[in-house]
Short mmCIF file of C-alpha atoms and ligand atoms in Angstrom, two decimals:
data_model
loop_
_atom_site.label_atom_id
_atom_site.label_comp_id
_atom_site.label_asym_id
_atom_site.label_seq_id
_atom_site.Cartn_x
_atom_site.Cartn_y
_atom_site.Cartn_z
CA MET A 258 0.00 0.00 0.00
CA GLY A 259 2.95 2.34 0.63
CA LEU A 260 2.01 5.92 1.40
CA TYR A 261 -1.62 6.83 2.00
CA ARG A 262 -3.72 9.69 3.34
CA ASP A 263 -6.79 9.56 5.51
CA SER A 264 -8.55 11.54 8.18
CA GLY A 265 -9.25 10.15 11.59
CA VAL A 266 -10.00 10.66 15.25
CA VAL A 267 -7.40 9.60 17.82
CA LEU A 268 -9.03 7.10 20.18
CA ARG A 269 -5.96 6.17 22.21
CA SER A 270 -2.41 7.34 22.42
CA HIS A 271 0.53 6.23 24.48
CA LEU A 272 4.26 6.69 24.53
CA LEU A 273 6.53 3.93 23.33
CA GLY A 274 10.07 4.10 24.60
CA GLU A 275 11.82 7.43 24.69
CA ALA A 276 10.48 9.23 21.68
CA ASP A 277 7.73 7.33 19.90
CA LYS A 278 4.00 7.29 20.32
CA ILE A 279 1.52 4.59 19.40
CA VAL A 280 -1.89 5.86 18.38
CA THR A 281 -5.15 4.06 17.71
CA LEU A 282 -7.31 5.95 15.23
CA LEU A 283 -10.75 5.56 13.77
CA THR A 284 -10.24 6.67 10.19
CA ARG A 285 -12.76 7.52 7.52
CA GLU A 286 -11.45 5.15 4.84
CA ASN A 287 -9.49 2.46 6.67
CA GLY A 288 -11.46 1.83 9.85
CA VAL A 289 -9.35 1.29 12.97
CA VAL A 290 -5.67 1.88 12.35
CA ARG A 291 -2.92 1.43 14.90
CA ALA A 292 0.14 3.41 13.96
CA VAL A 293 3.40 4.66 15.36
CA ALA A 294 4.51 8.29 15.31
CA LYS A 295 8.26 8.55 15.61
CA GLY A 296 10.20 11.24 17.38
CA VAL A 297 7.20 12.86 19.05
CA ARG A 298 9.33 14.13 21.91
CA ARG A 299 12.00 15.58 19.70
CA THR A 300 9.51 17.23 17.38
CA ARG A 301 6.84 17.94 19.90
CA SER A 302 5.50 20.91 17.99
CA ARG A 303 4.78 18.78 14.94
CA PHE A 304 3.19 15.70 16.39
CA GLY A 305 2.83 15.57 20.14
CA ALA A 306 -0.28 17.67 20.66
CA ARG A 307 -1.92 16.63 17.41
CA LEU A 308 -1.94 12.97 18.32
CA GLU A 309 -3.75 13.23 21.62
CA PRO A 310 -7.09 11.44 22.18
CA MET A 311 -10.09 13.30 20.72
CA SER A 312 -7.97 15.05 18.08
CA HIS A 313 -9.52 15.04 14.62
CA ILE A 314 -6.68 15.02 12.15
CA ASP A 315 -5.79 14.70 8.51
CA LEU A 316 -2.84 12.38 8.26
CA GLN A 317 -0.38 10.69 5.99
CA LEU A 318 0.76 7.19 6.82
CA HIS A 319 3.28 4.74 5.52
CA THR A 320 2.48 1.05 5.55
CA GLY A 321 4.79 -0.74 7.96
CA ARG A 322 5.49 -4.39 8.69
CA SER A 323 3.51 -4.53 11.92
CA LEU A 324 2.34 -0.98 12.54
CA ASP A 325 1.87 1.80 10.01
CA VAL A 326 3.94 4.93 10.50
CA VAL A 327 2.43 8.40 10.78
CA THR A 328 4.51 10.70 8.60
CA GLN A 329 2.32 13.82 8.69
CA ALA A 330 -0.55 15.04 10.83
CA GLU A 331 -2.58 18.21 10.37
CA THR A 332 -5.24 19.24 12.84
CA LEU A 333 -8.78 19.39 11.47
CA HIS A 334 -10.32 19.98 14.87
CA ALA A 335 -8.67 20.06 18.27
CA PHE A 336 -11.69 18.77 20.19
CA ALA A 337 -9.60 18.12 23.31
CA THR A 338 -8.53 21.78 23.39
CA ASP A 339 -12.15 22.91 23.03
CA VAL A 340 -13.12 20.84 26.07
CA GLY A 341 -10.83 23.09 28.09
CA GLY A 342 -11.10 22.53 31.84
CA ASP A 343 -14.67 21.26 31.66
CA TYR A 344 -14.49 18.01 33.57
CA ALA A 345 -17.98 16.77 32.66
CA ARG A 346 -17.27 17.27 28.95
CA TYR A 347 -13.83 15.70 29.23
CA THR A 348 -15.29 12.63 30.95
CA ALA A 349 -18.11 12.34 28.39
CA GLY A 350 -15.61 12.72 25.53
CA THR A 351 -13.44 9.96 26.98
CA ALA A 352 -16.51 7.73 27.37
CA VAL A 353 -17.51 8.42 23.74
CA LEU A 354 -14.03 7.30 22.57
CA GLU A 355 -14.23 4.23 24.80
CA THR A 356 -17.68 3.28 23.45
CA ALA A 357 -16.45 3.66 19.87
CA MET A 358 -13.42 1.56 20.70
CA ARG A 359 -15.50 -1.25 22.17
CA LEU A 360 -18.09 -1.31 19.38
CA LEU A 361 -15.55 -1.41 16.58
CA PRO A 362 -15.45 -4.73 14.81
CA VAL A 363 -11.91 -5.46 13.61
CA GLU A 364 -8.94 -3.42 12.54
CA ARG A 365 -9.04 -2.16 8.96
CA GLU A 366 -12.75 -2.77 8.53
CA PRO A 367 -14.03 0.58 7.23
CA SER A 368 -16.95 2.07 9.15
CA PRO A 369 -17.50 5.54 7.68
CA GLN A 370 -20.84 5.83 9.51
CA LEU A 371 -19.24 5.31 12.92
CA TYR A 372 -16.50 7.75 11.94
CA GLN A 373 -19.11 10.39 11.06
CA LEU A 374 -21.00 9.67 14.25
CA LEU A 375 -17.83 10.06 16.32
CA VAL A 376 -16.87 13.37 14.72
CA GLY A 377 -20.47 14.57 15.14
CA GLY A 378 -20.56 13.51 18.79
CA LEU A 379 -17.30 15.28 19.66
CA HIS A 380 -18.51 18.36 17.80
CA ALA A 381 -21.79 18.37 19.76
CA LEU A 382 -19.83 18.01 22.98
CA THR A 383 -17.18 20.67 22.45
CA VAL A 384 -18.37 23.12 19.81
CA THR A 385 -22.17 23.29 20.06
CA ARG A 386 -21.75 22.40 23.76
CA ARG A 387 -24.79 20.19 24.15
CA ASP A 388 -25.46 18.53 27.49
CA PRO A 389 -22.58 16.02 27.97
CA GLY A 390 -24.81 13.25 29.31
CA LEU A 391 -27.24 13.57 26.40
CA VAL A 392 -24.38 13.56 23.88
CA LEU A 393 -22.95 10.40 25.40
CA ASP A 394 -26.31 8.59 25.40
CA ALA A 395 -27.20 9.74 21.87
CA PHE A 396 -23.81 8.52 20.69
CA GLY A 397 -24.25 5.15 22.43
CA LEU A 398 -27.68 4.55 20.86
CA ARG A 399 -26.69 5.66 17.38
CA ALA A 400 -23.45 3.67 17.53
CA LEU A 401 -25.50 0.58 18.43
CA ALA A 402 -27.70 1.29 15.40
CA VAL A 403 -24.65 1.67 13.12
CA ALA A 404 -23.21 -1.57 14.54
CA GLY A 405 -26.41 -3.32 13.43
CA TYR A 406 -28.02 -3.76 16.86
CA GLY A 407 -30.89 -1.48 15.78
CA PRO A 408 -32.37 -0.22 19.03
CA GLY A 409 -36.00 0.95 18.83
CA PHE A 410 -38.22 2.74 21.33
CA GLU A 411 -41.55 3.17 19.57
CA ALA A 412 -43.08 0.01 18.07
CA CYS A 413 -42.55 -3.29 19.88
CA THR A 414 -39.13 -4.56 18.77
CA ARG A 415 -40.47 -8.14 18.78
CA CYS A 416 -43.90 -8.07 17.12
CA GLY A 417 -44.09 -4.53 15.74
CA ALA A 418 -47.19 -3.55 17.73
CA PRO A 419 -47.38 0.26 17.67
CA GLY A 420 -46.24 2.07 20.83
CA PRO A 421 -45.78 3.81 23.07
CA HIS A 422 -44.78 0.91 25.32
CA THR A 423 -43.48 0.96 28.87
CA ALA A 424 -40.92 -1.85 28.98
CA VAL A 425 -37.50 -2.46 27.46
CA ALA A 426 -36.04 -5.92 26.88
CA LEU A 427 -32.27 -5.91 26.38
CA ASP A 428 -32.16 -8.97 24.11
CA ALA A 429 -34.91 -7.47 21.93
CA GLY A 430 -32.92 -4.23 21.72
CA GLY A 431 -35.64 -1.88 22.89
CA ALA A 432 -39.33 -1.39 23.62
CA VAL A 433 -41.58 -4.43 24.02
CA CYS A 434 -45.39 -4.61 24.19
CA PRO A 435 -47.18 -6.23 27.17
CA GLN A 436 -47.64 -9.49 25.19
CA CYS A 437 -43.96 -9.80 24.24
CA ARG A 438 -42.58 -8.52 27.53
CA PRO A 439 -40.28 -11.20 28.99
CA PRO A 440 -39.91 -11.66 32.76
CA GLY A 441 -37.28 -9.28 34.04
CA ALA A 442 -37.79 -6.63 31.34
CA ALA A 443 -37.18 -3.17 32.76
CA HIS A 444 -40.14 -0.86 33.29
CA VAL A 445 -39.49 2.39 31.43
CA PRO A 446 -41.80 5.38 32.02
CA PRO A 447 -43.26 7.10 28.91
CA GLU A 448 -41.11 10.24 29.36
CA THR A 449 -37.95 8.12 29.40
CA MET A 450 -39.06 6.04 26.40
CA HIS A 451 -39.75 9.27 24.50
CA LEU A 452 -36.31 10.64 25.40
CA LEU A 453 -34.62 7.43 24.20
CA GLY A 454 -36.45 7.77 20.88
CA VAL A 455 -35.46 11.40 20.31
CA LEU A 456 -31.83 10.69 21.29
CA LEU A 457 -31.76 7.94 18.70
CA SER A 458 -33.27 10.16 16.01
CA GLY A 459 -31.05 13.14 16.92
CA ASP A 460 -33.85 15.53 17.89
CA TRP A 461 -31.85 17.80 20.21
CA ALA A 462 -34.66 20.29 20.89
CA ALA A 463 -36.87 17.49 22.22
CA ALA A 464 -33.98 15.85 24.12
CA GLU A 465 -33.03 19.10 25.84
CA ALA A 466 -36.62 19.63 26.96
CA SER A 467 -36.44 16.44 29.07
CA GLU A 468 -36.42 16.35 32.86
CA PRO A 469 -33.25 15.39 34.79
CA TRP A 470 -34.88 12.23 36.22
CA ALA A 471 -35.85 11.04 32.71
CA ARG A 472 -32.25 11.59 31.60
CA ARG A 473 -30.95 9.49 34.46
CA ARG A 474 -33.36 6.67 33.64
CA ALA A 475 -32.49 6.90 29.92
CA SER A 476 -28.75 6.72 30.72
CA GLY A 477 -29.37 3.55 32.68
CA VAL A 478 -31.17 1.96 29.72
CA VAL A 479 -28.44 3.00 27.25
CA GLY A 480 -25.72 1.66 29.54
CA ALA A 481 -27.56 -1.66 29.95
CA LEU A 482 -28.12 -1.99 26.17
CA LEU A 483 -24.44 -1.31 25.43
CA GLN A 484 -23.35 -3.74 28.11
CA TRP A 485 -25.69 -6.44 26.87
CA HIS A 486 -24.61 -6.16 23.22
CA LEU A 487 -20.92 -5.95 24.01
CA GLU A 488 -21.11 -9.04 26.18
CA ALA A 489 -23.24 -10.81 23.56
CA GLY A 490 -20.52 -9.96 21.04
CA VAL A 491 -17.90 -11.51 23.26
CA ARG A 492 -20.12 -14.59 23.77
CA SER A 493 -20.60 -15.08 20.01
CA LEU A 494 -16.88 -14.71 19.48
CA ARG A 495 -16.20 -17.48 21.98
CA LEU A 496 -18.72 -19.63 20.15
CA VAL A 497 -16.88 -19.02 16.86
CA GLU A 498 -13.58 -19.94 18.47
CA ARG A 499 -15.00 -23.24 19.72
CA THR A 500 -16.43 -24.29 16.34
ZN1 ZN S 106 -44.85 -7.23 20.91
#
């Protein structure tokens, strides 16, 4: 492949030895790329700050034997700088990166939708300065949708009976009607179900009109859905390894 260009968001970054840095990026064209940036300490002005987590960069890479090598990096958006000293935004931004990291399938599998979602989420967090908790939950739900887990909070996700419904089943991926409701499904009040729906569809005006208690309940549902699907993913992987 030789030399190639791409744009990406830095998900993780750590120093390797005295002067190098290993970065994990979600790129637009090449999916997850792990690459090494050499001499970041010596040429701190060129690379160091640009390759920090949350940075959105345009970069040039050279295909290497094990890891690709970053040869150029230009900042498209310094999201981490925009966060400033805002701890709630910083924490939410870190959680967004972590969620993206965990939902990503395999290295080099392009996921331009997740890339767009990630850039959009960081933009909403740092530039338009939406509520950090809402940004994180909207990102989680939409990332699940992009990953093919299709959450839904209106019609019953099992039989399609029109909503609104008041229970969520994790294995069904969302709302379930009274007939389909399995034992142990979580009761979700109408206000919370509505909020989950507007977070998924990206209706910020409606999401921001929600009450704090509904946001807390919605966060709990999003966290449980993410947890369930990530663990299910791990389970199916183990099954593949056995067969
Ligand atoms: Zn049903």
